[in-house]
Coordinates of C-alpha atoms in Angstrom, one line a residue:
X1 CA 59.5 133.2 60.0
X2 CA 63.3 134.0 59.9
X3 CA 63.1 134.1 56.2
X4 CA 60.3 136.8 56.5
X5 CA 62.3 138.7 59.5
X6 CA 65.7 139.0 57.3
X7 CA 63.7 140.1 54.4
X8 CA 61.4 143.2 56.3
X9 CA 65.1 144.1 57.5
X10 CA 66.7 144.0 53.8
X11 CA 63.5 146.0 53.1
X12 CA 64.1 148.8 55.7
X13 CA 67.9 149.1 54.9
X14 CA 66.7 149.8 51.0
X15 CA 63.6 152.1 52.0
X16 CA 66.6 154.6 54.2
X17 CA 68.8 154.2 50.9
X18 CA 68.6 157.4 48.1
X19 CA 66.5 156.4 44.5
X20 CA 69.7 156.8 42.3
X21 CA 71.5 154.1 45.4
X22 CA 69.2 151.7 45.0
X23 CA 70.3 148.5 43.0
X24 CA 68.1 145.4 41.5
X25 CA 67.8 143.4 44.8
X26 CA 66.4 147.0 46.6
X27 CA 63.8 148.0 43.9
X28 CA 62.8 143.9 44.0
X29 CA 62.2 144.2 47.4
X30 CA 60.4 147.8 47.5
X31 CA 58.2 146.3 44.4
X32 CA 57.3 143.0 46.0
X33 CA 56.1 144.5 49.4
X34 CA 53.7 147.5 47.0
X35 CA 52.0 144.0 45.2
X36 CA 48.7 142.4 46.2
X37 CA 46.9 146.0 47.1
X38 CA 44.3 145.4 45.1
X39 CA 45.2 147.5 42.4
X40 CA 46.5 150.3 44.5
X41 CA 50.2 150.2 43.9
X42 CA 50.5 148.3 40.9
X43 CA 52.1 150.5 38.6
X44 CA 54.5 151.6 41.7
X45 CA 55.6 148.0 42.1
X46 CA 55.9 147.6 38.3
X47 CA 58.2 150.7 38.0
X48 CA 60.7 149.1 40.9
X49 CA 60.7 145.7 38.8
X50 CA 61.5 147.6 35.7
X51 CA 64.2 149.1 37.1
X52 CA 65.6 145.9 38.8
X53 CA 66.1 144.5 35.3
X54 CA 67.4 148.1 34.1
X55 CA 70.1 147.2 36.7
X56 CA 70.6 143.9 36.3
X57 CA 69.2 141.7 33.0
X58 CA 70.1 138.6 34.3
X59 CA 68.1 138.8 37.7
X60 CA 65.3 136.3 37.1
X61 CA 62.7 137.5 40.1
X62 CA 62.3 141.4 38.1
X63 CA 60.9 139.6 35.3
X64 CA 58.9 137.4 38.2
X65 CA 58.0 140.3 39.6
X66 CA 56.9 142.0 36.5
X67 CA 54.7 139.1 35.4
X68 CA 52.6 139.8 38.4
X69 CA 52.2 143.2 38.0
X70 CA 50.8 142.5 34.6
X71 CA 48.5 139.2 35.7
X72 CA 47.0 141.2 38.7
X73 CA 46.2 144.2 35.5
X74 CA 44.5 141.5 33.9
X75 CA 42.7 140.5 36.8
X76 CA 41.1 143.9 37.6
X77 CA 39.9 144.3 34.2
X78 CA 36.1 143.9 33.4
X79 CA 35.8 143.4 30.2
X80 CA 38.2 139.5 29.7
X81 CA 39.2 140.7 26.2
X82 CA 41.0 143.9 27.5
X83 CA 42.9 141.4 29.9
X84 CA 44.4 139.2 27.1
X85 CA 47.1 141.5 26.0
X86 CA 47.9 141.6 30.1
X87 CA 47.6 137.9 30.1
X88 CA 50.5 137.7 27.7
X89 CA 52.7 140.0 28.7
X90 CA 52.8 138.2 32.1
X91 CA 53.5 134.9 30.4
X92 CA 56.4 136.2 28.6
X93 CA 57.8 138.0 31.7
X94 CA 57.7 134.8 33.8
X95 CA 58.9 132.8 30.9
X96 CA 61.7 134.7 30.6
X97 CA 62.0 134.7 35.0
X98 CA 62.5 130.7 34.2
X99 CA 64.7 131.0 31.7
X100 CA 67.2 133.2 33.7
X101 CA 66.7 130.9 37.1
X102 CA 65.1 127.5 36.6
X103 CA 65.5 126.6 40.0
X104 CA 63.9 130.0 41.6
X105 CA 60.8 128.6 43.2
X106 CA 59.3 132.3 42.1
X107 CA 59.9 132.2 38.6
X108 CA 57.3 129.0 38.6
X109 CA 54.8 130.0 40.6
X110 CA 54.7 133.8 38.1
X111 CA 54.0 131.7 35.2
X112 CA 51.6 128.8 36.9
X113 CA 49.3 132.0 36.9
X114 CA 49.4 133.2 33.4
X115 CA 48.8 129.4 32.6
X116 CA 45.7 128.7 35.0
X117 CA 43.9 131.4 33.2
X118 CA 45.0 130.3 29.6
X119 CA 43.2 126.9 30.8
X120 CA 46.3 124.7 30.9
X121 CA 45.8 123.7 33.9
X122 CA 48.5 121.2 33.9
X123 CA 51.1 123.4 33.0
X124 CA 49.6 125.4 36.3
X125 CA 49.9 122.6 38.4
X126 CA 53.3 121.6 37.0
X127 CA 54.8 124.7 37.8
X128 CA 52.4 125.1 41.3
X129 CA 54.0 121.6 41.9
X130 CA 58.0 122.7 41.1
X131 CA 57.9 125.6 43.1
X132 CA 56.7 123.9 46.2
X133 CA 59.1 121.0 46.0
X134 CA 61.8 123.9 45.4
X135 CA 61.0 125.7 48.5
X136 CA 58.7 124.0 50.7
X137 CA 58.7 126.9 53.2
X138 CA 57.6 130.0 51.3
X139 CA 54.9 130.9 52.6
X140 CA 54.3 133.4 49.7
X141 CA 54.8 130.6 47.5
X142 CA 52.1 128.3 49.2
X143 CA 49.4 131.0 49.8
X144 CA 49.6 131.2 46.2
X145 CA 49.0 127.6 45.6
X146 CA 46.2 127.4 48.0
X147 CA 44.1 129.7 45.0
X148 CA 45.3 128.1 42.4
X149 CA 45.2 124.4 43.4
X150 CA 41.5 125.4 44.5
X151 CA 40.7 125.9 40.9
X152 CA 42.6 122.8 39.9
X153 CA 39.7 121.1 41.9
X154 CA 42.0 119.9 44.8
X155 CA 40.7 121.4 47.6
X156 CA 41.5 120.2 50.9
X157 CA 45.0 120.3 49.4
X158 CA 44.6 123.8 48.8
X159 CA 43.4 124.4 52.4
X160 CA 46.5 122.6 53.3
X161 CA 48.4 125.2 51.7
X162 CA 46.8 128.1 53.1
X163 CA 47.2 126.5 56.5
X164 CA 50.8 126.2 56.1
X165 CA 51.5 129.7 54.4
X166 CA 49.8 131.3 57.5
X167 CA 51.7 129.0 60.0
X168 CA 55.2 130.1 58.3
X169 CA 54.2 133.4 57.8
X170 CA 52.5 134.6 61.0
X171 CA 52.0 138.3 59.7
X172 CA 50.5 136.7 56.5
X173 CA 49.1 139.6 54.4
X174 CA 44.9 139.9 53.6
X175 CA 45.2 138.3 50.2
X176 CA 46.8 134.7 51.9
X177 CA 43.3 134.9 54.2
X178 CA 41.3 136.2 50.8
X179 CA 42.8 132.4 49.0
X180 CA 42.5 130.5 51.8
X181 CA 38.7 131.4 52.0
X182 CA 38.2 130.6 48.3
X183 CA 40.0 127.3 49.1
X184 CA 37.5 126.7 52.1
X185 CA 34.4 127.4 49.3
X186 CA 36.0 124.7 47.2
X187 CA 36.5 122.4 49.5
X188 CA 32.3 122.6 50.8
X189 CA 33.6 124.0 54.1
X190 CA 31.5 126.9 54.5
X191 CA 31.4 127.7 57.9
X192 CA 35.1 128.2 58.0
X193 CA 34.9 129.6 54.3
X194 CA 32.7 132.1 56.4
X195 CA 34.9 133.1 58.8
X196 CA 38.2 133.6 56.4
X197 CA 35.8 135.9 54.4
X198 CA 33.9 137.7 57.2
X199 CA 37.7 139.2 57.9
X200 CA 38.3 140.4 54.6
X201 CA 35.0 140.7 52.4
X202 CA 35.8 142.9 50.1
X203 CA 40.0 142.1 49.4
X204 CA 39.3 141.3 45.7
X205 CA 36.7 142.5 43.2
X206 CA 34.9 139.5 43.8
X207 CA 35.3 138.7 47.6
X208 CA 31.9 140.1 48.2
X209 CA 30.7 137.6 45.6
X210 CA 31.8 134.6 47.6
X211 CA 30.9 135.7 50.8
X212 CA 26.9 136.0 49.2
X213 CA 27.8 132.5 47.4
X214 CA 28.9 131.3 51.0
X215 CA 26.5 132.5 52.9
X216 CA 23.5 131.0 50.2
X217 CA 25.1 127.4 50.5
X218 CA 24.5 127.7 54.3
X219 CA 20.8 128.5 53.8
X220 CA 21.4 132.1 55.2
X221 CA 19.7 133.0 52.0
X222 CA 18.3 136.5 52.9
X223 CA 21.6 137.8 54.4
X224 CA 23.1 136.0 50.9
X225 CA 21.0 138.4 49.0
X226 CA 22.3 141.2 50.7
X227 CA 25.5 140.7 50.3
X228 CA 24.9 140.1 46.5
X229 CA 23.1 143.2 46.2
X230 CA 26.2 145.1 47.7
X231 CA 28.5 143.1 44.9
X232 CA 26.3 144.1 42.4
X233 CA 26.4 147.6 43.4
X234 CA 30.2 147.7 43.9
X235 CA 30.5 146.3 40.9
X236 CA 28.6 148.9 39.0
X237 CA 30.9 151.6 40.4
X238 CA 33.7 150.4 38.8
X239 CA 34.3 151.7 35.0
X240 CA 32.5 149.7 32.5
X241 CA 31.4 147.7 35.2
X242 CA 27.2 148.9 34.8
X243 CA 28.2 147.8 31.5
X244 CA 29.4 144.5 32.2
X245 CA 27.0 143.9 35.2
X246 CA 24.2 143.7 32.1
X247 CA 26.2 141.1 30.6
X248 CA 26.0 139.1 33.4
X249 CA 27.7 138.9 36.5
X250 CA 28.0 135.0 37.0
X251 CA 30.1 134.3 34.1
X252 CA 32.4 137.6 35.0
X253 CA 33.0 135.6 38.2
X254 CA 33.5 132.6 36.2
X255 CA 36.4 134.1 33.9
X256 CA 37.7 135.6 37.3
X257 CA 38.0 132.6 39.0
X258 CA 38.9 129.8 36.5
X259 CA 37.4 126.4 37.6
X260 CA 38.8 123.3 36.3
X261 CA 36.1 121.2 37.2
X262 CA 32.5 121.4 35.4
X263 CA 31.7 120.1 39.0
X264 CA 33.4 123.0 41.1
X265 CA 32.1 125.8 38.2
X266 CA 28.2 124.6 38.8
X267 CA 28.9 124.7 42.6
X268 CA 29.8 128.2 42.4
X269 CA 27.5 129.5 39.3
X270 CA 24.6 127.3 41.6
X271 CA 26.0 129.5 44.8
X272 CA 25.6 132.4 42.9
X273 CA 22.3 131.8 41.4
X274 CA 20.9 131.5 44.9
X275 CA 22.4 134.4 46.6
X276 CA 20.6 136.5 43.8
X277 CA 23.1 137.4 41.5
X278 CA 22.0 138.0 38.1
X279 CA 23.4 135.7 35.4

């Protein structure tokens, strides 16, 4: 919590500074807080991390912070094949984080993304694994995990996680309660998987998806096709996304959210199936 408090203050002391003042640690910190806005300020937060490593070339969390810019452009992409050239420009941006700082805590947990959805999934849980034993604390660091270990298949260590990010980080952002529901889902506790995603349904492109796939596994199957009927739809209003909705919208999902387990992807895809959602 103190870690959080020293940080907003670092924040508003760069925010009152002029553009041509500011130096890599203030554009890190104006970049980090525009992240995880689904999308909104993405290329605003990318611009601030550029700049940090402009200003300094040797500071290892502008690269970190790069490398999510480009992982979270991936992820909003429809079409997977348009996301690969994302995919590896994150990797090389948090590659290069770790080279600069082995022992920043950040610099693992930016490339245990880019390696969950290239499918090493050890590498993932490697990195997942350093950073946590780095800095036990960060909540950032552990709301992360709680996704990612969820798609390793470990799920009530993922919940874990999510419990502790929220505990350290009392005015925990949508996105830690968005992971922690997806945990929940893995870890066949719907009715609290429920109530995570009844207070943000539609964080992520495919929150609405869950919360159909939720409500299906607890038998609430025509408020399940409901909800999957607004996915569908909010998915077609995207760009391309009509086009990708014809494809089929179970193994978009699928891409999206990387299961290790055969066992964890036929849970979901079987979720999915019952809620309504076209295939």
């Amino acid at each position: 919590m103190l870690a959080v408090g020293l940080e907003d203050d670092s924040l508003e002391r760069a925010k009152r500074k002029q553009p041509e003042n500011l130096i890599a640690y203030d554009h890190w910190l104006r970049g980090k807080r525009l992240l995880w806005t689904v999308g909104q300020n993405n290329l605003e937060a990318r611009q601030h991390f550029e700049k940090a490593a402009a200003t300094d070339p040797s500071f290892s969390r502008a690269y970190s912070g790069l490398a999510v810019t480009y992982q979270m452009e991936a992820l909003d992409l429809l079409i997977a094949a348009e996301g690969r050239g994302a995919y590896d420009i994150a990797f090389d941006c948090a590659k290069r984080a770790l080279a600069l700082d082995e022992a920043d805590y950040q610099a693992h947990i930016a490339l245990a993304w880019p390696c969950l959805y290239r499918g090493d999934y050890e590498r993932m849980k490697k990195h997942v694994d350093r950073a946590i034993m780095l800095n036990p604390n960060d909540a950032d660091s552990l709301a992360n995990a709680s996704y990612m270990l969820a798609m390793y298949g470990d799920g009530e260590k993922a919940v874990a996680c999510g419990e502790a990010a929220m505990r350290l980080n009392p005015r925990y952002p949508d996105w830690y309660i968005a992971f922690q529901a997806t945990a929940l889902f893995t870890a066949r506790r719907y009715p609290e998987a429920l109530a995570a995603r009844i207070r943000v349904p539609d964080y992520f492109i495919d929150s609405t998806f869950f919360r159909a796939a939720i409500l299906a596994k607890l038998d609430r199957l025509a408020e399940a096709k409901l909800w999957a009927e607004k996915a569908v739809a909010r998915l077609k209003a995207r760009p391309g996304g009509v086009e990708q909705a014809a494809k089929g919208c179970i193994q978009l999902l699928l891409d999206n959210n990387p299961f290790r387990r055969q066992e964890d992807r036929d849970h979901f895809a079987e979720a999915m199936r019952m809620a309504g959602v076209p295939g």
